[in-house]
Amino acid sequence: MTQFRPTLGKSERIYHRKDIDALFKEGNSHSMSAFPIRAVYMLIPTTDSDEQQDERPQRPQAKFLISVPKHCFRRAVKRNRIKRLVREAYRHNKSLVAQWPLAIAFIWMDRRMPDAATVNKSVVNLLARIHEKMAGTNKEQPTPNSLSSNE
């Protein structure tokens, strides 16, 4: 597993409306939850030209967004606090999923204010489960090189 620097740049965030709509409306996404957070994720289609242009240092391919509904917390201060906690937990543990071109949305589901340990535990749980799913799908699909080596 490649180690990535624990930073979060704009290239790692989902902020375009069409990307958000694709994540939630097209039906290609999967969902799982580790209370108090739900993760919705999908593979982002990549082209060969994207891969050839990236000869710079290894950059994470996973992108994310965080949503804390207003019906859970009316005050923006509390919503922003939860977003900050989730963002920090993701930043420290993104190496679990950064090698795949994923779009991940973290959605808060609880009405109580969490502590940092609870949020970190939930985010790590979700990222580990997404890692397992992605590693399983990569093993199931044979590559052209693996077909020729079996003969």
CSV table of C-alpha atoms in Angstrom, one decimal, residues 143-150:
chain,number,residue,atom,x,y,z
A,143,THR,CA,-6.2,-8.6,-16.2
A,144,PRO,CA,-4.9,-9.4,-19.7
A,145,ASN,CA,-1.4,-10.2,-18.3
A,146,SER,CA,-2.8,-12.7,-15.7
A,147,LEU,CA,-4.6,-14.6,-18.5
A,148,SER,CA,-1.5,-15.0,-20.6
A,149,SER,CA,0.6,-16.2,-17.7
A,150,ASN,CA,-1.8,-19.0,-16.8
